[in-house]
Short mmCIF file of C-alpha atoms in Angstrom, two decimals:
data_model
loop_
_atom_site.label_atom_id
_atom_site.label_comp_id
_atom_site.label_asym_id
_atom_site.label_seq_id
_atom_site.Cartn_x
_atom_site.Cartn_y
_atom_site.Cartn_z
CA UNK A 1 60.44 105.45 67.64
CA UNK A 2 63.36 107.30 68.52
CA UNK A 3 64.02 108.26 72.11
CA UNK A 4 65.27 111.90 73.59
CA UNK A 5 68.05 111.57 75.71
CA UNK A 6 70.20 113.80 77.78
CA UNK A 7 73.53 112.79 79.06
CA UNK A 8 75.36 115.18 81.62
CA UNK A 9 79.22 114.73 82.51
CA UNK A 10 81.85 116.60 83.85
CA UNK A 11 85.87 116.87 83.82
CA UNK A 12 88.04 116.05 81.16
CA UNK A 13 88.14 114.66 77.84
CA UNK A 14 88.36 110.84 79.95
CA UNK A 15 85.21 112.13 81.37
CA UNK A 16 83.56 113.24 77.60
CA UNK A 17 84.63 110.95 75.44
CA UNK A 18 83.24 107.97 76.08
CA UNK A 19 80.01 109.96 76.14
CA UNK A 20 80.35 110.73 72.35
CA UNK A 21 81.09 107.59 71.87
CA UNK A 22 77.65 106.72 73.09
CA UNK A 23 75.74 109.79 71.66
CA UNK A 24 76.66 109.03 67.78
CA UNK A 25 75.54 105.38 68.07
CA UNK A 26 72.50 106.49 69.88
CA UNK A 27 71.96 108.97 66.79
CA UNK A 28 73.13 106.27 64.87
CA UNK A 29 69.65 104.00 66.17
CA UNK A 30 67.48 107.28 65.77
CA UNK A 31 67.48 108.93 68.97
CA UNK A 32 67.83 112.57 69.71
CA UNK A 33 71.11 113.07 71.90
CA UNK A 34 72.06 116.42 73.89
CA UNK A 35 75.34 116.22 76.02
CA UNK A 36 74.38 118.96 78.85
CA UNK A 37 78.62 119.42 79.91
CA UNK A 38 81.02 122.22 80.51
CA UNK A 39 80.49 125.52 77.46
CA UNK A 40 83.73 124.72 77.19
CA UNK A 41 82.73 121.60 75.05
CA UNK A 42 80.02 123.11 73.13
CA UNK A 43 82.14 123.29 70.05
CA UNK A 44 83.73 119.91 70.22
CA UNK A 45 80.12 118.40 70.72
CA UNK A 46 78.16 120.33 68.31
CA UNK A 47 81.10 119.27 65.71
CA UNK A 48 79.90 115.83 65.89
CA UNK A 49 76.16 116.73 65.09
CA UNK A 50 75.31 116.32 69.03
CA UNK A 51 73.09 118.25 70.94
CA UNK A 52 74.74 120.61 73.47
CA UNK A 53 73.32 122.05 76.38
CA UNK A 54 75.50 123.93 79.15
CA UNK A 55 75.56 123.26 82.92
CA UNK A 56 77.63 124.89 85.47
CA UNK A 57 80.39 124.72 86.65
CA UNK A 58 81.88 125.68 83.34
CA UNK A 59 85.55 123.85 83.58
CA UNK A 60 88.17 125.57 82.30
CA UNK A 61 90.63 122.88 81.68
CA UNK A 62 93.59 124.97 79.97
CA UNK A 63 94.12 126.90 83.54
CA UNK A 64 97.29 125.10 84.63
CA UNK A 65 97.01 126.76 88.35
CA UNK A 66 93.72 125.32 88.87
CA UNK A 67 94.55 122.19 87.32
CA UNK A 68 98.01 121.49 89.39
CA UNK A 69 95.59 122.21 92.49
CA UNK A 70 92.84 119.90 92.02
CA UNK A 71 95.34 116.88 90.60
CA UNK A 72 97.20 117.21 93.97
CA UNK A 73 97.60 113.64 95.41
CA UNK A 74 96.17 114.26 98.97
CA UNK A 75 93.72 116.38 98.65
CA UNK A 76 92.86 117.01 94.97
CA UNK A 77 89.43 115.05 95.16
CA UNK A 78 88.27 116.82 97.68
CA UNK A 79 89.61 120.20 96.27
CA UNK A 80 87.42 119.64 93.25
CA UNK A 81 84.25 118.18 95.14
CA UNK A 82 84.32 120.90 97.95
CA UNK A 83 85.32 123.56 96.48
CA UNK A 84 84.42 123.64 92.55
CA UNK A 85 81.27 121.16 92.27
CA UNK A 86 79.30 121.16 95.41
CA UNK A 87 79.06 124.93 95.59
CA UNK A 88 76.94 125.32 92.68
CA UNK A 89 75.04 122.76 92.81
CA UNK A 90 72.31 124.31 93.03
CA UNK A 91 72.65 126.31 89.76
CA UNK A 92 74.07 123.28 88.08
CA UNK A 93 70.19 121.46 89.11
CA UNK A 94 68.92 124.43 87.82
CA UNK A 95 70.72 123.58 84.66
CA UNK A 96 69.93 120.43 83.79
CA UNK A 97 66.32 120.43 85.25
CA UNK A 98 65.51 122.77 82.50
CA UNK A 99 67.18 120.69 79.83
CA UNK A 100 65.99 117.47 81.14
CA UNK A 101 61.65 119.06 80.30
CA UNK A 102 61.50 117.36 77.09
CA UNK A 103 63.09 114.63 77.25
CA UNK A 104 62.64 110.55 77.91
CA UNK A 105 65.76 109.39 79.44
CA UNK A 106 68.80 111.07 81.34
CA UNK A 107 72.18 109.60 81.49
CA UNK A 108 74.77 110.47 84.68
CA UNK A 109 77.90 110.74 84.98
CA UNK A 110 79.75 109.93 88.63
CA UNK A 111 79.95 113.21 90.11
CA UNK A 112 77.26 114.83 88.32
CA UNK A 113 75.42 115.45 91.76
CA UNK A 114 72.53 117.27 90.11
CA UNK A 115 71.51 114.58 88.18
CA UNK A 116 70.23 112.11 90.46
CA UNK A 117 68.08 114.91 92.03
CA UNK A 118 66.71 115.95 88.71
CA UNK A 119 65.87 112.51 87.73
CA UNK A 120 64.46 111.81 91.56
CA UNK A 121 62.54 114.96 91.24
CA UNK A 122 60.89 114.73 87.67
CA UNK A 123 60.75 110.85 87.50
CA UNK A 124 62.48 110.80 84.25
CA UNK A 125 63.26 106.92 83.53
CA UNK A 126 67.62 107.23 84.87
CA UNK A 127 70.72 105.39 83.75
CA UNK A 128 73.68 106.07 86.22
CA UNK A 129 77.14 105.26 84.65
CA UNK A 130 80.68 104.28 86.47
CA UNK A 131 83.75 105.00 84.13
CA UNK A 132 86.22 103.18 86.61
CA UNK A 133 86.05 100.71 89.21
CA UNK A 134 87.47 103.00 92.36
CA UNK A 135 83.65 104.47 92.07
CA UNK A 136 82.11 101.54 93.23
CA UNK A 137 83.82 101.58 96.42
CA UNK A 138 83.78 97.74 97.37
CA UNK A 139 84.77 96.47 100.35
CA UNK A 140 85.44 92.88 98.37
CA UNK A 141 87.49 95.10 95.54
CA UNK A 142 88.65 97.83 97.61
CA UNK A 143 90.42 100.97 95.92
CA UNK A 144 93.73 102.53 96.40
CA UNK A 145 92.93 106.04 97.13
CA UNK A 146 94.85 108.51 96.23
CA UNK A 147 95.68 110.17 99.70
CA UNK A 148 96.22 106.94 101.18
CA UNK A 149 98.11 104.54 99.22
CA UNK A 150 99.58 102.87 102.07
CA UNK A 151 95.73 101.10 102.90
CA UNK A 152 96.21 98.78 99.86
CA UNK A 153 98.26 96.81 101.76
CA UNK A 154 95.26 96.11 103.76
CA UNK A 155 93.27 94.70 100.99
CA UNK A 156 94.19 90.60 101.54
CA UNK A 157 92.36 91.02 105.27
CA UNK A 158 89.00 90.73 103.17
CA UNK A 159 85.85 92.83 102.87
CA UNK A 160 85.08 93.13 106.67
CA UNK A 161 88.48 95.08 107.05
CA UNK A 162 87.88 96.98 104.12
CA UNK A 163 84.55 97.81 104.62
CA UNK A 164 85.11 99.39 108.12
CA UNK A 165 87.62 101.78 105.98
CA UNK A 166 85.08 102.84 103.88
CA UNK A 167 82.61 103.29 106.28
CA UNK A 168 85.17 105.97 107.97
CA UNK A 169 85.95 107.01 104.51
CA UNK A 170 81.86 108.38 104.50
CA UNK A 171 81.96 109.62 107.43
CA UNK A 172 85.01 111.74 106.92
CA UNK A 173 83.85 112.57 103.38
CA UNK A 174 79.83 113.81 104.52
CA UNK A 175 80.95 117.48 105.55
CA UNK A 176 81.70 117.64 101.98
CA UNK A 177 78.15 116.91 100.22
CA UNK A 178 76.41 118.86 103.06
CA UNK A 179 75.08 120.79 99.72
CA UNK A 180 73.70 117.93 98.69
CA UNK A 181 71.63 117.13 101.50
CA UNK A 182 70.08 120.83 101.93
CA UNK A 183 69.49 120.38 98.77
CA UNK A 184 67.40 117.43 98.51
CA UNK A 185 65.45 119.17 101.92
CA UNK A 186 64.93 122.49 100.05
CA UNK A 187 63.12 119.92 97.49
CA UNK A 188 61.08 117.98 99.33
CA UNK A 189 63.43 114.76 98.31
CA UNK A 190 63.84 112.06 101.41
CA UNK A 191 67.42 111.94 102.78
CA UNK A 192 68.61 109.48 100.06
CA UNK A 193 72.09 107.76 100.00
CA UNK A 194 75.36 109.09 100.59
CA UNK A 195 75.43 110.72 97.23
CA UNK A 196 79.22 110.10 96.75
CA UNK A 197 79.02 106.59 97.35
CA UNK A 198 75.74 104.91 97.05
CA UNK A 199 73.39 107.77 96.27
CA UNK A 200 75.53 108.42 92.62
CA UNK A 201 73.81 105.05 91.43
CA UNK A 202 70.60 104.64 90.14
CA UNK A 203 67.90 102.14 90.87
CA UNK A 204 67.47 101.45 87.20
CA UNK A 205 70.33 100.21 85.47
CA UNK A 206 74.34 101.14 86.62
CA UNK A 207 76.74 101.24 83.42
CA UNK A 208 79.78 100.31 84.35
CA UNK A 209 81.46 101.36 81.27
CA UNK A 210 85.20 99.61 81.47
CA UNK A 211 86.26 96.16 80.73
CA UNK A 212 85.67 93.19 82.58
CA UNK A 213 89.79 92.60 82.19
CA UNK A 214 89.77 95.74 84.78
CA UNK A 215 87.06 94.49 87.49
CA UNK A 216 83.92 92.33 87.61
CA UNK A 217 80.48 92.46 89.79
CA UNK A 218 81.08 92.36 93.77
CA UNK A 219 78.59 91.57 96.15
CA UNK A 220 78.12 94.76 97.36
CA UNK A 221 77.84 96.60 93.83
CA UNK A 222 74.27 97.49 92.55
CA UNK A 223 72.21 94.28 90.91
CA UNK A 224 71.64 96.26 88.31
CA UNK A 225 74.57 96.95 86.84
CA UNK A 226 76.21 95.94 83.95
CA UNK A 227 79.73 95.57 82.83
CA UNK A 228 79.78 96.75 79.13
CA UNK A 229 83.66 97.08 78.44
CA UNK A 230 84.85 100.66 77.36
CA UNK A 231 83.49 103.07 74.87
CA UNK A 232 85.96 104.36 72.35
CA UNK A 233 86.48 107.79 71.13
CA UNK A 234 89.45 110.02 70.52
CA UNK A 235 89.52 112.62 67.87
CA UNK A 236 90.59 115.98 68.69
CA UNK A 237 88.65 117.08 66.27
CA UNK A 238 86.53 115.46 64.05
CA UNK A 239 88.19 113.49 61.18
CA UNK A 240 91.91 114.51 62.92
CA UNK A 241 94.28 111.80 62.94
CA UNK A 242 98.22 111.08 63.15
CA UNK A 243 99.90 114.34 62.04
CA UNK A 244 102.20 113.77 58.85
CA UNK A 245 104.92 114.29 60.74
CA UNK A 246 103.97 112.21 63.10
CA UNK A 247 103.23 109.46 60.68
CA UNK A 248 106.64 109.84 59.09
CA UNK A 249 108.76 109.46 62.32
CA UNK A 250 106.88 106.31 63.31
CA UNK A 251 107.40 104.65 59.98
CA UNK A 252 111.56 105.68 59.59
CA UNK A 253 112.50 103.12 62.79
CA UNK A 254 111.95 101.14 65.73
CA UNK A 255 108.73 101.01 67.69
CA UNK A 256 108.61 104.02 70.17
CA UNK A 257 108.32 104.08 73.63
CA UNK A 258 105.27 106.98 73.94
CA UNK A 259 105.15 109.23 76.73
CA UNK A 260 101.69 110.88 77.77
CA UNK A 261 99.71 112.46 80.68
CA UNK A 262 96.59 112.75 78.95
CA UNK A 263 94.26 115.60 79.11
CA UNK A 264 94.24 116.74 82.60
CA UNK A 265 97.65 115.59 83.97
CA UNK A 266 99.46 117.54 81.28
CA UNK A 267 98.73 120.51 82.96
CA UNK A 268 100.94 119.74 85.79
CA UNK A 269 103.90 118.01 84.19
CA UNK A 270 106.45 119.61 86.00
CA UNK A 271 109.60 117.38 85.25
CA UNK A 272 107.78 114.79 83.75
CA UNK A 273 108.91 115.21 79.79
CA UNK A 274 112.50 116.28 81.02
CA UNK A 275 113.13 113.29 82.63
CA UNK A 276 111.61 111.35 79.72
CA UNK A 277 113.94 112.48 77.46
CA UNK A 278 116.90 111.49 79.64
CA UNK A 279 115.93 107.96 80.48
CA UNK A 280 114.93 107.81 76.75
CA UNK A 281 118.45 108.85 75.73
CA UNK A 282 119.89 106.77 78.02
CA UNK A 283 118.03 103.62 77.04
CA UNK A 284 119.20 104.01 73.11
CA UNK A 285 115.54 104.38 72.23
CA UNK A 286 113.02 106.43 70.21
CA UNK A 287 110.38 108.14 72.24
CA UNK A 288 106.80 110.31 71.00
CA UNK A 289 105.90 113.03 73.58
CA UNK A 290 102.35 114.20 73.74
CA UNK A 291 103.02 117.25 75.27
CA UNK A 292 99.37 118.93 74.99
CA UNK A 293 98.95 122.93 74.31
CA UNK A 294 100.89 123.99 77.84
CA UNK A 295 104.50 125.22 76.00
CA UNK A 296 106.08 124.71 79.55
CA UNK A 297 106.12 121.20 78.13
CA UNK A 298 108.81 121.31 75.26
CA UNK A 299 112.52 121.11 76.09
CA UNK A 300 114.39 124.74 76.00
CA UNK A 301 117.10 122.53 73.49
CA UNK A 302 116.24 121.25 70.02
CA UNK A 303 115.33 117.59 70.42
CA UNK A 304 117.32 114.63 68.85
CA UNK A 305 116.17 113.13 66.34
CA UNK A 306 115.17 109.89 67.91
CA UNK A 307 112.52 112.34 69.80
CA UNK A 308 109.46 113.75 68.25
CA UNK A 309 107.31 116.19 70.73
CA UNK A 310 103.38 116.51 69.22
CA UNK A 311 100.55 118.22 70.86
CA UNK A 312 98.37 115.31 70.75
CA UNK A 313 97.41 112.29 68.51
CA UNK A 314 94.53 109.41 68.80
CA UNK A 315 95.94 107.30 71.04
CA UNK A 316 93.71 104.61 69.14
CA UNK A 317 96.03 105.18 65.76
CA UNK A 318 99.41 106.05 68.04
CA UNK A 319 99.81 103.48 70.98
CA UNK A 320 99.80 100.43 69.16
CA UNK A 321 103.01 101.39 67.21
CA UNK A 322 104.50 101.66 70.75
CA UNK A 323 106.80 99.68 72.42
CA UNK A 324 105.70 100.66 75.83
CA UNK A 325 103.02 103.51 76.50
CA UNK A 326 104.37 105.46 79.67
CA UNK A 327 101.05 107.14 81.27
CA UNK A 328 99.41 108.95 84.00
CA UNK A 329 96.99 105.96 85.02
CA UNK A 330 93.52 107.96 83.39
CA UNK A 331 90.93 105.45 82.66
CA UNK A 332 90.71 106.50 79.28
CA UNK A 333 93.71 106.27 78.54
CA UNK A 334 94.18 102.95 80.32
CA UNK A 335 91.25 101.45 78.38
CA UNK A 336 93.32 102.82 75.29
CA UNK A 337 96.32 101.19 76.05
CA UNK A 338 94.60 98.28 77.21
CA UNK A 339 92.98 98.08 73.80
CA UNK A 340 96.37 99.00 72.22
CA UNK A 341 98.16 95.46 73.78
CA UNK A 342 101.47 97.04 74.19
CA UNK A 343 103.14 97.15 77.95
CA UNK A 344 103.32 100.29 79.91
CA UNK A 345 104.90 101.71 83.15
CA UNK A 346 102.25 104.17 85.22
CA UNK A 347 102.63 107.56 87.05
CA UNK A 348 99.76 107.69 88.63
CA UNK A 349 98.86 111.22 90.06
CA UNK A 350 95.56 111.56 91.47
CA UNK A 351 91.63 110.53 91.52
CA UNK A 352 91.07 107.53 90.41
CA UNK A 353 94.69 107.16 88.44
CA UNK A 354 96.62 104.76 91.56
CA UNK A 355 93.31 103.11 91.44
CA UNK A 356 93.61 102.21 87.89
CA UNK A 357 97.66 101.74 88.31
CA UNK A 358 96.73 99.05 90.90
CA UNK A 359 94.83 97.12 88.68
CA UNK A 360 97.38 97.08 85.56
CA UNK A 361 99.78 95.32 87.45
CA UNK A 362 97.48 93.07 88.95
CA UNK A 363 96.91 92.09 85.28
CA UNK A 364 100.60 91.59 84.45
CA UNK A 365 100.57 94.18 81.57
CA UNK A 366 102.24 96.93 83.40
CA UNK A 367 104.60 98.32 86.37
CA UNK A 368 104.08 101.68 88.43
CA UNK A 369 106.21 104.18 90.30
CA UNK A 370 104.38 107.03 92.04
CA UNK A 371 104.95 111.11 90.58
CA UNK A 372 107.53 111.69 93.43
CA UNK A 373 109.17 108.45 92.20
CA UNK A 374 109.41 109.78 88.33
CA UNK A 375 112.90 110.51 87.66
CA UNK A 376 115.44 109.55 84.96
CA UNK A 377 117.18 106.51 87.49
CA UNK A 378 114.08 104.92 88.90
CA UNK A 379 111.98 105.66 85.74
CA UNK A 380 114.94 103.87 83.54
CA UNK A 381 115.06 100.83 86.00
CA UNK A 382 111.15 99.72 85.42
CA UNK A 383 111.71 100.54 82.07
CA UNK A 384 113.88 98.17 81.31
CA UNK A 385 112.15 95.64 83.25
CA UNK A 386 109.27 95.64 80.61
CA UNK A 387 111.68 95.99 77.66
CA UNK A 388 113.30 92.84 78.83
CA UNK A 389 111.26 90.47 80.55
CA UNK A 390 108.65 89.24 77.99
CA UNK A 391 105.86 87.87 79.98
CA UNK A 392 104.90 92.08 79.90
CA UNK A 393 104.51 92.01 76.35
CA UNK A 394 102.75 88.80 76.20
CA UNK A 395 100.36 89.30 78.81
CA UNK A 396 99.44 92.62 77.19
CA UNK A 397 99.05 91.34 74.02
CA UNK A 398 96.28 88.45 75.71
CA UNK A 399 94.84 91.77 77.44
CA UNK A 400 95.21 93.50 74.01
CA UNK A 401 92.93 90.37 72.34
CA UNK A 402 90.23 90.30 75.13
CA UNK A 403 90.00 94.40 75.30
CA UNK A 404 89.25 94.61 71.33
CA UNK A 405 86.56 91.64 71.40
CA UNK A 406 84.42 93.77 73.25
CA UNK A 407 82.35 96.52 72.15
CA UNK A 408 81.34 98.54 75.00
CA UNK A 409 79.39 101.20 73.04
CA UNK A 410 77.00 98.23 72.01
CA UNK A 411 76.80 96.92 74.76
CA UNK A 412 75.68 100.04 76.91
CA UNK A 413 73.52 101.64 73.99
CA UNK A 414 71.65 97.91 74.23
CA UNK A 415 70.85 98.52 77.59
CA UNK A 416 70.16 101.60 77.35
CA UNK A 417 67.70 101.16 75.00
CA UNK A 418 66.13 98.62 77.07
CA UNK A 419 65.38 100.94 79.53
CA UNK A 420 62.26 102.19 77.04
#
């Protein structure tokens, strides 16, 4: 008998898709699915035959302001958490306490911080979910955060090191889920966890939906969770694939190197395509430049035509006609590179992205330079260092075969399903 099932997420499309992904092969077994997300969404989910329901903050992602400040390296995470989420938390439990009446299961995303009240509150059976590895905060597979890079250097002095790091980390970081806390009092909830670090998990089952290529189980993550590789999804709009044009420029030469920031980063490109031109010019090869909706992004100058700019394209039908995929260190598009088995050189800017850059290297299938870094000279230098050197392409291509072996929408929907 089929389940109801609500799943609540927030950011951008790396923080919906892999949610749809879930939601039409949970439809696809006979449940009943409502994504309770941004309004913005509604459209995009209700396209797909999902339920929608709408929880605040509503996220308006096309504000290129807002975005530039909450993708600022130092203190963009707690911009967004301080300042955008933890504010209305209240209304957003309001939210999804309403949707959450009729139905069997509930579904979290990281910093849905509503959701592990709702489900503590109501006692509706809870599956927590972890999109990237930085969320688990291990002291045995510490993260490089974003406003301090400099404490990866720390990581070989082992978990006791790293641990006392992230124990300041929660200390510095409790001022900002004070919310949180009043909260859970003003319900009649016990203290609970740190709900940034341990408290976003839930007893149940943990989802950790990436590849095992990217991280495995640590001591000091949950027992209960489960590594289920990535779920895939990256339409636009539904049945919207490779332009024409698109498709015509890829087939009339040489492999492309592709340039994108994906969803969220775009907004704050500054120099970003400019300087991809250059060092794409000055290389001798053939570039594609997803350059999203924000117009700042296109060249004043016609482009050569060894240069196609498009507003976006499924980076599961563009990146593996790339020579190297040149990125903004996302996890979805990371897992879509990944999948892709083509090299890549990451600009990481904020949030999880140096996180994720960290770990591509680490695997051999990629080189990094920070966004202050990202100019025509340096960018050209590691460039050429993955055009050249060929253990790149063939460790990406092993990466490539592992990544698309695994079916990470299976394997979470199994153990989701479990769960009844």
């Amino acid at each position: 008998m089929g389940q109801r099932i609500v799943i609540t997420t927030f950011g951008s499309f790396g923080d919906l898709h892999p949610y749809l992904a879930l939601s039409l092969e949970l439809q696809r077994r006979g449940h009943t699915v409502t994504i309770a997300t941004c309004e913005y969404y509604r459209q995009k989910i209700l396209a797909e035959g999902i339920g929608f329901a709408p929880v605040r903050p509503d996220l308006p992602p096309e504000d290129s302001q807002l975005a530039q400040y909450f993708m600022d390296a130092q203190q963009g995470t707690q911009r967004l958490l301080q300042e955008f989420i933890f504010p209305v938390l209240r209304q957003s439990y309001e939210d999804l306490l309403a949707i959450v009446q009729s139905a069997d299961l509930l579904i979290t995303h990281p910093v849905t911080y509503a959701g592990p009240l709702v489900a503590q509150k109501t006692g509706i059976v809870w599956v927590s979910t972890v999109l990237a590895p930085t969320s688990f905060f291990s002291a045995y597979d510490p993260p490089v955060l974003a406003p301090y890079p400099w404490l990866a250097q720390l990581r070989p002095l082992g978990p006791l090191v790293n641990g006392s790091l992230l124990q300041l980390g929660k200390l510095t970081t409790q001022i900002w889920s004070e919310p949180v806390r009043k909260l859970r009092a003003d319900l009649g909830l016990p203290t609970g966890s740190d709900p940034i670090f341990e408290g976003q998990h839930s007893p149940q089952l943990v989802l950790a939906m990436f590849s095992a290529c990217l991280a495995v189980p640590q001591p000091d993550w949950p027992p209960q969770t489960r590594v289920t590789g990535f779920a895939f999804y990256d339409r636009l709009d539904k049945g919207l694939g490779v332009s024409a044009q698109l498709s015509v420029f890829l087939a009339s030469g040489e492999p492309p190197l592709v340039f994108t920031l994906g969803t969220a980063a775009v907004m704050t490109a500054g120099n970003f395509y400019t300087e991809s031109i250059q060092l794409t010019q000055k290389l001798g090869q053939r570039a594609v430049l997803l350059v999203g909706k924000d117009l700042r992004n296109l060249p004043e100058q016609p482009l050569p035509p060894e240069i196609i700019a498009v507003d976006y394209a499924p980076f599961s039908e563009l990146f593996p006609q790339a020579q190297v995929i040149i990125h903004q260190g996302g996890i979805g598009t990371t897992g879509q590179a990944l999948r892709s088995g083509r090299p890549m050189l990451v600009v990481p800017f904020s949030h999880d992205q140096p996180d994720n850059a960290s770990r591509l290297v680490r695997l051999g299938v990629a080189r990094t330079i920070t966004r202050d870094q990202y100019n025509t000279r340096q960018a050209t230098s590691e460039l050429q260092q993955l055009l050249t050197d060929p253990m790149y392409r063939q460790r990406a291509a092993h990466i490539g075969r592992q990544i698309q072996a695994e079916d990470g929408v299976k394997a979470a929907c199994d153990a989701i399903e479990q769960q009844f």
